[in-house]
Amino acid sequence: MSHKLPKPLVFSDMDGTLLTSDKQMSDATWTMLDELARRGIEFVPCTGRPLSGVFEAILAHPAVHYAVCANGASVWQLDEDVPTDASRATRILSRPLDRAIAHRVHSIAAGHDVTFDIFADGRCFLPRSLYTRLDEFCGGDPHIAASLKRTRTPIDMDIDSKIDEAEVLERIAMYWHDSADRDAIVAALDTLEGIEVTRSYAMNIEVMAGGATKGTALAWLCGHLGEPLADAWAFGDNINDIPMLQVAGHGTAMINAEPEDREAAGAITEYDNDHDGVARAIMAALA
């Protein structure tokens, strides 16, 4: 971590990376954000979550003016006056999922016992019957279950109607608890053209439009802001983070990351997400 930061952008995944395992922001992480703001360095949450699922306190922070959401399907510029109001943010990049493909993904999922999240218009929706069962799909982790419930809106209309009603479809997510369901769905998705398939937890499958990744969004935002990719920092821990670790000049995997992330990254943090891995790496680089 001997690199000095000129005026880069800092991109970070949230779950398993910036956030602790119980989905909190540590004091050291807030201190790091304060230091970035003091130096005029942009901090960009780069997450699979919808914009409405990013903590308001992060959106409100003076280092944060942009967010990459839904695994790169949407890049948002926060409202200057009320940055915490997701409904007032401006979508400055969109790589939407085709409706016909979304219906096809639903027909594939329908024969299996999985959840079906529809990420659309900066939010995440799923049928109430599945919302009430979310605990079953979280591998027994109450923090993940609470996070999923907090960032999802239960709906009473059917899935296909919601797909048709959405203004901008961002992505689909399915959580499974039987690996046979996972394998069958992944095999069927393999036959579809024009999609990206990834995951952010061991027990989910995430589907975006072809070309929608955290890496393409990171590269686009660097270009949009006139900042060289070579100076960009990116931190991540799971499969959906690999594209941004590969494209950023300083792609850094968490020490708690998946082996594939550690292989793709140029560096690995000394500490995990429960011991301020991101904050320590950034503060060391700023020293």
PDB file of C-alpha atoms in Angstrom:
ATOM      1  CA  MET A   1       0.000   0.000   0.000  1.00  0.00           C
ATOM      2  CA  SER A   2       2.854   2.372  -0.707  1.00  0.00           C
ATOM      3  CA  HIS A   3       1.030   4.182  -3.533  1.00  0.00           C
ATOM      4  CA  LYS A   4       0.210   7.823  -2.873  1.00  0.00           C
ATOM      5  CA  LEU A   5      -3.222   9.089  -3.873  1.00  0.00           C
ATOM      6  CA  PRO A   6      -3.096  12.102  -6.220  1.00  0.00           C
ATOM      7  CA  LYS A   7      -6.809  12.954  -6.742  1.00  0.00           C
ATOM      8  CA  PRO A   8      -8.356   9.583  -7.450  1.00  0.00           C
ATOM      9  CA  LEU A   9     -11.817   8.193  -7.073  1.00  0.00           C
ATOM     10  CA  VAL A  10     -12.266   5.574  -4.352  1.00  0.00           C
ATOM     11  CA  PHE A  11     -14.854   2.879  -5.159  1.00  0.00           C
ATOM     12  CA  SER A  12     -15.929   0.400  -2.523  1.00  0.00           C
ATOM     13  CA  ASP A  13     -18.350  -2.464  -2.331  1.00  0.00           C
ATOM     14  CA  MET A  14     -20.458  -2.343   0.829  1.00  0.00           C
ATOM     15  CA  ASP A  15     -21.444  -5.809   2.116  1.00  0.00           C
ATOM     16  CA  GLY A  16     -18.409  -7.825   3.197  1.00  0.00           C
ATOM     17  CA  THR A  17     -16.103  -4.927   2.337  1.00  0.00           C
ATOM     18  CA  LEU A  18     -16.929  -1.496   3.794  1.00  0.00           C
ATOM     19  CA  LEU A  19     -19.563  -2.770   6.221  1.00  0.00           C
ATOM     20  CA  THR A  20     -18.855  -5.058   9.155  1.00  0.00           C
ATOM     21  CA  SER A  21     -20.481  -8.487   9.209  1.00  0.00           C
ATOM     22  CA  ASP A  22     -23.332  -7.039  11.290  1.00  0.00           C
ATOM     23  CA  LYS A  23     -23.883  -4.379   8.579  1.00  0.00           C
ATOM     24  CA  GLN A  24     -22.433  -1.419  10.478  1.00  0.00           C
ATOM     25  CA  MET A  25     -19.981   1.373   9.635  1.00  0.00           C
ATOM     26  CA  SER A  26     -17.073   1.530  12.103  1.00  0.00           C
ATOM     27  CA  ASP A  27     -15.703   4.740  13.623  1.00  0.00           C
ATOM     28  CA  ALA A  28     -12.473   4.257  11.645  1.00  0.00           C
ATOM     29  CA  THR A  29     -14.471   4.079   8.413  1.00  0.00           C
ATOM     30  CA  TRP A  30     -16.262   7.354   9.170  1.00  0.00           C
ATOM     31  CA  THR A  31     -12.898   8.941  10.011  1.00  0.00           C
ATOM     32  CA  MET A  32     -11.526   7.745   6.655  1.00  0.00           C
ATOM     33  CA  LEU A  33     -14.505   9.273   4.819  1.00  0.00           C
ATOM     34  CA  ASP A  34     -13.967  12.549   6.692  1.00  0.00           C
ATOM     35  CA  GLU A  35     -10.332  12.585   5.536  1.00  0.00           C
ATOM     36  CA  LEU A  36     -11.329  11.931   1.919  1.00  0.00           C
ATOM     37  CA  ALA A  37     -13.813  14.805   2.088  1.00  0.00           C
ATOM     38  CA  ARG A  38     -11.147  17.077   3.581  1.00  0.00           C
ATOM     39  CA  ARG A  39      -8.867  16.308   0.626  1.00  0.00           C
ATOM     40  CA  GLY A  40     -11.623  16.613  -1.977  1.00  0.00           C
ATOM     41  CA  ILE A  41     -11.419  12.926  -2.936  1.00  0.00           C
ATOM     42  CA  GLU A  42     -14.658  11.314  -4.126  1.00  0.00           C
ATOM     43  CA  PHE A  43     -15.847   8.156  -2.372  1.00  0.00           C
ATOM     44  CA  VAL A  44     -18.247   6.097  -4.495  1.00  0.00           C
ATOM     45  CA  PRO A  45     -20.300   3.250  -2.990  1.00  0.00           C
ATOM     46  CA  CYS A  46     -20.196   0.528  -5.665  1.00  0.00           C
ATOM     47  CA  THR A  47     -22.824  -2.004  -4.690  1.00  0.00           C
ATOM     48  CA  GLY A  48     -25.291  -4.624  -5.787  1.00  0.00           C
ATOM     49  CA  ARG A  49     -27.865  -2.822  -3.672  1.00  0.00           C
ATOM     50  CA  PRO A  50     -30.458  -0.453  -5.129  1.00  0.00           C
ATOM     51  CA  LEU A  51     -29.846   3.246  -4.439  1.00  0.00           C
ATOM     52  CA  SER A  52     -32.558   3.157  -1.749  1.00  0.00           C
ATOM     53  CA  GLY A  53     -30.563   0.392  -0.022  1.00  0.00           C
ATOM     54  CA  VAL A  54     -27.469   2.562   0.559  1.00  0.00           C
ATOM     55  CA  PHE A  55     -27.413   3.946   4.110  1.00  0.00           C
ATOM     56  CA  GLU A  56     -28.656   7.541   4.230  1.00  0.00           C
ATOM     57  CA  ALA A  57     -25.696   8.496   6.432  1.00  0.00           C
ATOM     58  CA  ILE A  58     -23.317   7.424   3.648  1.00  0.00           C
ATOM     59  CA  LEU A  59     -25.287   9.337   1.007  1.00  0.00           C
ATOM     60  CA  ALA A  60     -25.250  12.394   3.272  1.00  0.00           C
ATOM     61  CA  HIS A  61     -21.468  12.323   3.739  1.00  0.00           C
ATOM     62  CA  PRO A  62     -19.595  15.220   2.040  1.00  0.00           C
ATOM     63  CA  ALA A  63     -17.178  12.782   0.349  1.00  0.00           C
ATOM     64  CA  VAL A  64     -20.084  11.082  -1.469  1.00  0.00           C
ATOM     65  CA  HIS A  65     -21.786  12.575  -4.542  1.00  0.00           C
ATOM     66  CA  TYR A  66     -22.243   9.475  -6.729  1.00  0.00           C
ATOM     67  CA  ALA A  67     -23.260   5.841  -6.306  1.00  0.00           C
ATOM     68  CA  VAL A  68     -22.864   2.800  -8.527  1.00  0.00           C
ATOM     69  CA  CYS A  69     -25.852   0.541  -7.840  1.00  0.00           C
ATOM     70  CA  ALA A  70     -27.380  -2.766  -8.954  1.00  0.00           C
ATOM     71  CA  ASN A  71     -23.928  -4.110  -9.891  1.00  0.00           C
ATOM     72  CA  GLY A  72     -23.313  -1.290 -12.360  1.00  0.00           C
ATOM     73  CA  ALA A  73     -26.724  -1.233 -14.053  1.00  0.00           C
ATOM     74  CA  SER A  74     -27.229   2.314 -12.726  1.00  0.00           C
ATOM     75  CA  VAL A  75     -24.897   5.164 -11.809  1.00  0.00           C
ATOM     76  CA  TRP A  76     -26.526   7.944  -9.799  1.00  0.00           C
ATOM     77  CA  GLN A  77     -25.602  11.538  -9.057  1.00  0.00           C
ATOM     78  CA  LEU A  78     -27.034  12.504  -5.688  1.00  0.00           C
ATOM     79  CA  ASP A  79     -29.213  15.545  -5.256  1.00  0.00           C
ATOM     80  CA  GLU A  80     -27.165  18.524  -4.061  1.00  0.00           C
ATOM     81  CA  ASP A  81     -29.729  19.775  -1.584  1.00  0.00           C
ATOM     82  CA  VAL A  82     -31.101  16.473  -0.267  1.00  0.00           C
ATOM     83  CA  PRO A  83     -28.519  13.759  -1.047  1.00  0.00           C
ATOM     84  CA  THR A  84     -30.313  11.271   1.226  1.00  0.00           C
ATOM     85  CA  ASP A  85     -33.485  11.368  -0.904  1.00  0.00           C
ATOM     86  CA  ALA A  86     -32.989   8.596  -3.471  1.00  0.00           C
ATOM     87  CA  SER A  87     -36.051   9.784  -5.401  1.00  0.00           C
ATOM     88  CA  ARG A  88     -34.282  13.112  -6.127  1.00  0.00           C
ATOM     89  CA  ALA A  89     -31.061  11.539  -7.439  1.00  0.00           C
ATOM     90  CA  THR A  90     -30.284  11.687 -11.178  1.00  0.00           C
ATOM     91  CA  ARG A  91     -29.513   8.475 -13.039  1.00  0.00           C
ATOM     92  CA  ILE A  92     -26.501   9.455 -15.171  1.00  0.00           C
ATOM     93  CA  LEU A  93     -25.788   5.994 -16.599  1.00  0.00           C
ATOM     94  CA  SER A  94     -28.273   3.204 -17.243  1.00  0.00           C
ATOM     95  CA  ARG A  95     -27.742  -0.296 -18.614  1.00  0.00           C
ATOM     96  CA  PRO A  96     -31.266  -1.669 -18.203  1.00  0.00           C
ATOM     97  CA  LEU A  97     -32.277  -5.313 -18.326  1.00  0.00           C
ATOM     98  CA  ASP A  98     -34.537  -6.096 -21.286  1.00  0.00           C
ATOM     99  CA  ARG A  99     -38.117  -6.877 -20.186  1.00  0.00           C
ATOM    100  CA  ALA A 100     -38.407  -9.939 -22.426  1.00  0.00           C
ATOM    101  CA  ILE A 101     -35.223 -11.323 -20.873  1.00  0.00           C
ATOM    102  CA  ALA A 102     -36.537 -10.570 -17.366  1.00  0.00           C
ATOM    103  CA  HIS A 103     -39.730 -12.528 -18.163  1.00  0.00           C
ATOM    104  CA  ARG A 104     -37.593 -15.388 -19.469  1.00  0.00           C
ATOM    105  CA  VAL A 105     -35.507 -15.378 -16.256  1.00  0.00           C
ATOM    106  CA  HIS A 106     -38.748 -15.502 -14.263  1.00  0.00           C
ATOM    107  CA  SER A 107     -39.994 -18.488 -16.270  1.00  0.00           C
ATOM    108  CA  ILE A 108     -36.701 -20.250 -15.499  1.00  0.00           C
ATOM    109  CA  ALA A 109     -36.935 -19.440 -11.777  1.00  0.00           C
ATOM    110  CA  ALA A 110     -40.629 -20.330 -11.507  1.00  0.00           C
ATOM    111  CA  GLY A 111     -39.949 -24.064 -11.392  1.00  0.00           C
ATOM    112  CA  HIS A 112     -37.631 -23.735  -8.384  1.00  0.00           C
ATOM    113  CA  ASP A 113     -37.885 -22.748  -4.733  1.00  0.00           C
ATOM    114  CA  VAL A 114     -36.037 -19.426  -4.918  1.00  0.00           C
ATOM    115  CA  THR A 115     -36.751 -15.781  -4.173  1.00  0.00           C
ATOM    116  CA  PHE A 116     -37.203 -13.338  -7.057  1.00  0.00           C
ATOM    117  CA  ASP A 117     -36.002  -9.777  -6.501  1.00  0.00           C
ATOM    118  CA  ILE A 118     -36.803  -7.130  -9.091  1.00  0.00           C
ATOM    119  CA  PHE A 119     -34.380  -4.212  -8.900  1.00  0.00           C
ATOM    120  CA  ALA A 120     -36.052  -1.290 -10.659  1.00  0.00           C
ATOM    121  CA  ASP A 121     -36.174   2.494 -10.442  1.00  0.00           C
ATOM    122  CA  GLY A 122     -33.627   2.637  -7.627  1.00  0.00           C
ATOM    123  CA  ARG A 123     -35.533   0.192  -5.428  1.00  0.00           C
ATOM    124  CA  CYS A 124     -35.926  -3.557  -4.918  1.00  0.00           C
ATOM    125  CA  PHE A 125     -39.280  -5.354  -5.007  1.00  0.00           C
ATOM    126  CA  LEU A 126     -40.362  -8.927  -4.393  1.00  0.00           C
ATOM    127  CA  PRO A 127     -43.698 -10.683  -3.811  1.00  0.00           C
ATOM    128  CA  ARG A 128     -44.920 -10.539  -0.221  1.00  0.00           C
ATOM    129  CA  SER A 129     -45.128 -14.351  -0.106  1.00  0.00           C
ATOM    130  CA  LEU A 130     -41.355 -14.491  -0.680  1.00  0.00           C
ATOM    131  CA  TYR A 131     -40.595 -11.459   1.497  1.00  0.00           C
ATOM    132  CA  THR A 132     -42.048 -13.278   4.500  1.00  0.00           C
ATOM    133  CA  ARG A 133     -39.739 -16.252   3.796  1.00  0.00           C
ATOM    134  CA  LEU A 134     -36.455 -14.328   3.421  1.00  0.00           C
ATOM    135  CA  ASP A 135     -35.040 -15.829   6.646  1.00  0.00           C
ATOM    136  CA  GLU A 136     -35.051 -19.252   4.984  1.00  0.00           C
ATOM    137  CA  PHE A 137     -32.674 -18.121   2.238  1.00  0.00           C
ATOM    138  CA  CYS A 138     -29.938 -16.411   4.259  1.00  0.00           C
ATOM    139  CA  GLY A 139     -27.826 -19.340   5.355  1.00  0.00           C
ATOM    140  CA  GLY A 140     -28.885 -18.746   8.948  1.00  0.00           C
ATOM    141  CA  ASP A 141     -27.225 -15.297   9.114  1.00  0.00           C
ATOM    142  CA  PRO A 142     -29.615 -12.900  10.912  1.00  0.00           C
ATOM    143  CA  HIS A 143     -27.654  -9.833   9.761  1.00  0.00           C
ATOM    144  CA  ILE A 144     -28.054 -10.761   6.094  1.00  0.00           C
ATOM    145  CA  ALA A 145     -31.746 -11.513   6.670  1.00  0.00           C
ATOM    146  CA  ALA A 146     -32.306  -8.145   8.368  1.00  0.00           C
ATOM    147  CA  SER A 147     -30.422  -6.361   5.577  1.00  0.00           C
ATOM    148  CA  LEU A 148     -32.486  -8.046   2.852  1.00  0.00           C
ATOM    149  CA  LYS A 149     -35.726  -7.136   4.602  1.00  0.00           C
ATOM    150  CA  ARG A 150     -34.609  -3.548   5.118  1.00  0.00           C
ATOM    151  CA  THR A 151     -33.666  -3.017   1.467  1.00  0.00           C
ATOM    152  CA  ARG A 152     -36.679  -4.710  -0.149  1.00  0.00           C
ATOM    153  CA  THR A 153     -40.279  -3.631  -0.672  1.00  0.00           C
ATOM    154  CA  PRO A 154     -42.905  -6.407  -0.581  1.00  0.00           C
ATOM    155  CA  ILE A 155     -45.458  -6.221  -3.395  1.00  0.00           C
ATOM    156  CA  ASP A 156     -48.862  -7.839  -3.862  1.00  0.00           C
ATOM    157  CA  MET A 157     -48.897  -7.829  -7.668  1.00  0.00           C
ATOM    158  CA  ASP A 158     -47.481 -10.743  -9.629  1.00  0.00           C
ATOM    159  CA  ILE A 159     -43.880 -10.720 -10.835  1.00  0.00           C
ATOM    160  CA  ASP A 160     -44.594 -10.435 -14.569  1.00  0.00           C
ATOM    161  CA  SER A 161     -46.872  -7.428 -13.991  1.00  0.00           C
ATOM    162  CA  LYS A 162     -44.159  -5.727 -11.934  1.00  0.00           C
ATOM    163  CA  ILE A 163     -41.580  -6.365 -14.674  1.00  0.00           C
ATOM    164  CA  ASP A 164     -43.942  -4.707 -17.188  1.00  0.00           C
ATOM    165  CA  GLU A 165     -44.773  -1.800 -14.867  1.00  0.00           C
ATOM    166  CA  ALA A 166     -41.194  -0.823 -13.947  1.00  0.00           C
ATOM    167  CA  GLU A 167     -39.798   2.246 -15.663  1.00  0.00           C
ATOM    168  CA  VAL A 168     -36.157   1.053 -15.656  1.00  0.00           C
ATOM    169  CA  LEU A 169     -35.381  -2.593 -14.887  1.00  0.00           C
ATOM    170  CA  GLU A 170     -31.938  -2.798 -13.288  1.00  0.00           C
ATOM    171  CA  ARG A 171     -31.388  -6.420 -12.349  1.00  0.00           C
ATOM    172  CA  ILE A 172     -32.875  -9.655 -10.997  1.00  0.00           C
ATOM    173  CA  ALA A 173     -31.666 -11.601  -7.943  1.00  0.00           C
ATOM    174  CA  MET A 174     -32.627 -15.069  -6.786  1.00  0.00           C
ATOM    175  CA  TYR A 175     -31.670 -16.527  -3.396  1.00  0.00           C
ATOM    176  CA  TRP A 176     -31.703 -20.331  -3.141  1.00  0.00           C
ATOM    177  CA  HIS A 177     -31.338 -22.878  -0.342  1.00  0.00           C
ATOM    178  CA  ASP A 178     -30.977 -26.048  -2.435  1.00  0.00           C
ATOM    179  CA  SER A 179     -27.862 -26.170  -4.612  1.00  0.00           C
ATOM    180  CA  ALA A 180     -29.780 -28.322  -7.119  1.00  0.00           C
ATOM    181  CA  ASP A 181     -32.031 -25.300  -7.770  1.00  0.00           C
ATOM    182  CA  ARG A 182     -28.959 -23.105  -8.201  1.00  0.00           C
ATOM    183  CA  ASP A 183     -27.335 -25.497 -10.660  1.00  0.00           C
ATOM    184  CA  ALA A 184     -30.474 -25.884 -12.763  1.00  0.00           C
ATOM    185  CA  ILE A 185     -31.085 -22.120 -12.919  1.00  0.00           C
ATOM    186  CA  VAL A 186     -27.455 -21.312 -13.770  1.00  0.00           C
ATOM    187  CA  ALA A 187     -27.478 -23.950 -16.532  1.00  0.00           C
ATOM    188  CA  ALA A 188     -30.672 -22.481 -18.012  1.00  0.00           C
ATOM    189  CA  LEU A 189     -29.341 -18.920 -17.793  1.00  0.00           C
ATOM    190  CA  ASP A 190     -26.269 -20.126 -19.656  1.00  0.00           C
ATOM    191  CA  THR A 191     -28.448 -20.526 -22.767  1.00  0.00           C
ATOM    192  CA  LEU A 192     -29.616 -16.872 -22.704  1.00  0.00           C
ATOM    193  CA  GLU A 193     -27.843 -14.204 -24.740  1.00  0.00           C
ATOM    194  CA  GLY A 194     -27.327 -10.623 -23.603  1.00  0.00           C
ATOM    195  CA  ILE A 195     -26.980 -11.070 -19.844  1.00  0.00           C
ATOM    196  CA  GLU A 196     -24.322 -10.942 -17.129  1.00  0.00           C
ATOM    197  CA  VAL A 197     -24.658 -13.521 -14.341  1.00  0.00           C
ATOM    198  CA  THR A 198     -22.821 -13.098 -11.036  1.00  0.00           C
ATOM    199  CA  ARG A 199     -23.331 -13.331  -7.282  1.00  0.00           C
ATOM    200  CA  SER A 200     -22.677 -11.239  -4.176  1.00  0.00           C
ATOM    201  CA  TYR A 201     -23.446 -13.949  -1.620  1.00  0.00           C
ATOM    202  CA  ALA A 202     -22.772 -17.680  -1.743  1.00  0.00           C
ATOM    203  CA  MET A 203     -26.516 -18.305  -1.869  1.00  0.00           C
ATOM    204  CA  ASN A 204     -27.664 -16.021  -4.651  1.00  0.00           C
ATOM    205  CA  ILE A 205     -27.696 -15.593  -8.434  1.00  0.00           C
ATOM    206  CA  GLU A 206     -27.737 -12.086  -9.921  1.00  0.00           C
ATOM    207  CA  VAL A 207     -28.695 -11.218 -13.497  1.00  0.00           C
ATOM    208  CA  MET A 208     -27.964  -7.931 -15.272  1.00  0.00           C
ATOM    209  CA  ALA A 209     -27.995  -6.787 -18.891  1.00  0.00           C
ATOM    210  CA  GLY A 210     -24.915  -7.706 -20.909  1.00  0.00           C
ATOM    211  CA  GLY A 211     -22.189  -5.128 -20.234  1.00  0.00           C
ATOM    212  CA  ALA A 212     -23.634  -4.072 -16.870  1.00  0.00           C
ATOM    213  CA  THR A 213     -20.889  -4.715 -14.297  1.00  0.00           C
ATOM    214  CA  LYS A 214     -19.266  -2.766 -11.510  1.00  0.00           C
ATOM    215  CA  GLY A 215     -16.192  -2.572 -13.733  1.00  0.00           C
ATOM    216  CA  THR A 216     -17.918  -0.943 -16.718  1.00  0.00           C
ATOM    217  CA  ALA A 217     -19.686   1.510 -14.392  1.00  0.00           C
ATOM    218  CA  LEU A 218     -16.448   2.392 -12.585  1.00  0.00           C
ATOM    219  CA  ALA A 219     -14.660   2.994 -15.903  1.00  0.00           C
ATOM    220  CA  TRP A 220     -17.546   5.107 -17.201  1.00  0.00           C
ATOM    221  CA  LEU A 221     -17.681   7.296 -14.076  1.00  0.00           C
ATOM    222  CA  CYS A 222     -13.916   7.867 -14.145  1.00  0.00           C
ATOM    223  CA  GLY A 223     -14.268   9.015 -17.766  1.00  0.00           C
ATOM    224  CA  HIS A 224     -17.326  11.137 -16.956  1.00  0.00           C
ATOM    225  CA  LEU A 225     -15.411  12.945 -14.210  1.00  0.00           C
ATOM    226  CA  GLY A 226     -12.178  13.165 -16.204  1.00  0.00           C
ATOM    227  CA  GLU A 227     -10.198  11.078 -13.732  1.00  0.00           C
ATOM    228  CA  PRO A 228      -7.702   8.462 -14.992  1.00  0.00           C
ATOM    229  CA  LEU A 229      -8.596   4.834 -14.373  1.00  0.00           C
ATOM    230  CA  ALA A 230      -4.977   4.263 -13.370  1.00  0.00           C
ATOM    231  CA  ASP A 231      -5.556   6.411 -10.266  1.00  0.00           C
ATOM    232  CA  ALA A 232      -8.849   4.768  -9.248  1.00  0.00           C
ATOM    233  CA  TRP A 233      -9.027   2.584  -6.157  1.00  0.00           C
ATOM    234  CA  ALA A 234     -11.521  -0.243  -5.826  1.00  0.00           C
ATOM    235  CA  PHE A 235     -12.233  -2.542  -2.876  1.00  0.00           C
ATOM    236  CA  GLY A 236     -14.337  -5.700  -2.966  1.00  0.00           C
ATOM    237  CA  ASP A 237     -14.853  -9.192  -1.595  1.00  0.00           C
ATOM    238  CA  ASN A 238     -17.188 -11.168  -3.837  1.00  0.00           C
ATOM    239  CA  ILE A 239     -17.648 -12.405  -7.401  1.00  0.00           C
ATOM    240  CA  ASN A 240     -19.609  -9.318  -8.512  1.00  0.00           C
ATOM    241  CA  ASP A 241     -16.623  -7.146  -7.489  1.00  0.00           C
ATOM    242  CA  ILE A 242     -14.087  -8.859  -9.776  1.00  0.00           C
ATOM    243  CA  PRO A 243     -14.712  -6.616 -12.844  1.00  0.00           C
ATOM    244  CA  MET A 244     -13.966  -3.437 -10.862  1.00  0.00           C
ATOM    245  CA  LEU A 245     -10.888  -4.954  -9.203  1.00  0.00           C
ATOM    246  CA  GLN A 246      -9.587  -5.770 -12.686  1.00  0.00           C
ATOM    247  CA  VAL A 247     -10.264  -2.376 -14.255  1.00  0.00           C
ATOM    248  CA  ALA A 248      -9.181   0.005 -11.453  1.00  0.00           C
ATOM    249  CA  GLY A 249      -5.533   1.019 -11.278  1.00  0.00           C
ATOM    250  CA  HIS A 250      -5.483  -0.009  -7.624  1.00  0.00           C
ATOM    251  CA  GLY A 251      -7.851  -2.991  -7.423  1.00  0.00           C
ATOM    252  CA  THR A 252      -7.702  -4.258  -3.849  1.00  0.00           C
ATOM    253  CA  ALA A 253      -9.381  -7.418  -2.579  1.00  0.00           C
ATOM    254  CA  MET A 254     -10.336  -7.793   1.050  1.00  0.00           C
ATOM    255  CA  ILE A 255      -8.347 -10.402   2.948  1.00  0.00           C
ATOM    256  CA  ASN A 256     -11.765 -12.007   3.600  1.00  0.00           C
ATOM    257  CA  ALA A 257     -12.566 -11.994  -0.132  1.00  0.00           C
ATOM    258  CA  GLU A 258     -13.337 -14.960  -2.354  1.00  0.00           C
ATOM    259  CA  PRO A 259     -10.178 -16.608  -3.791  1.00  0.00           C
ATOM    260  CA  GLU A 260     -11.179 -15.388  -7.283  1.00  0.00           C
ATOM    261  CA  ASP A 261     -11.174 -11.763  -6.066  1.00  0.00           C
ATOM    262  CA  ARG A 262      -7.772 -12.105  -4.433  1.00  0.00           C
ATOM    263  CA  GLU A 263      -6.439 -13.531  -7.676  1.00  0.00           C
ATOM    264  CA  ALA A 264      -7.936 -10.721  -9.794  1.00  0.00           C
ATOM    265  CA  ALA A 265      -6.745  -7.884  -7.544  1.00  0.00           C
ATOM    266  CA  GLY A 266      -3.436  -6.088  -7.590  1.00  0.00           C
ATOM    267  CA  ALA A 267      -3.318  -6.026  -3.787  1.00  0.00           C
ATOM    268  CA  ILE A 268      -5.006  -7.532  -0.738  1.00  0.00           C
ATOM    269  CA  THR A 269      -5.912  -5.678   2.449  1.00  0.00           C
ATOM    270  CA  GLU A 270      -4.079  -6.585   5.645  1.00  0.00           C
ATOM    271  CA  TYR A 271      -7.332  -6.566   7.636  1.00  0.00           C
ATOM    272  CA  ASP A 272     -10.836  -7.897   7.004  1.00  0.00           C
ATOM    273  CA  ASN A 273     -14.148  -6.032   6.891  1.00  0.00           C
ATOM    274  CA  ASP A 274     -14.626  -6.474  10.649  1.00  0.00           C
ATOM    275  CA  HIS A 275     -11.273  -4.810  11.357  1.00  0.00           C
ATOM    276  CA  ASP A 276     -11.396  -1.690   9.153  1.00  0.00           C
ATOM    277  CA  GLY A 277      -9.656  -3.222   6.133  1.00  0.00           C
ATOM    278  CA  VAL A 278     -10.728  -0.482   3.700  1.00  0.00           C
ATOM    279  CA  ALA A 279     -10.179   2.388   6.137  1.00  0.00           C
ATOM    280  CA  ARG A 280      -6.712   1.192   7.129  1.00  0.00           C
ATOM    281  CA  ALA A 281      -5.637   0.712   3.495  1.00  0.00           C
ATOM    282  CA  ILE A 282      -6.842   4.175   2.454  1.00  0.00           C
ATOM    283  CA  MET A 283      -5.384   5.942   5.498  1.00  0.00           C
ATOM    284  CA  ALA A 284      -2.035   4.220   4.900  1.00  0.00           C
ATOM    285  CA  ALA A 285      -2.080   5.379   1.275  1.00  0.00           C
ATOM    286  CA  LEU A 286      -2.902   8.939   2.346  1.00  0.00           C
ATOM    287  CA  ALA A 287      -0.159   9.063   4.974  1.00  0.00           C
TER     288      ALA A 287
END
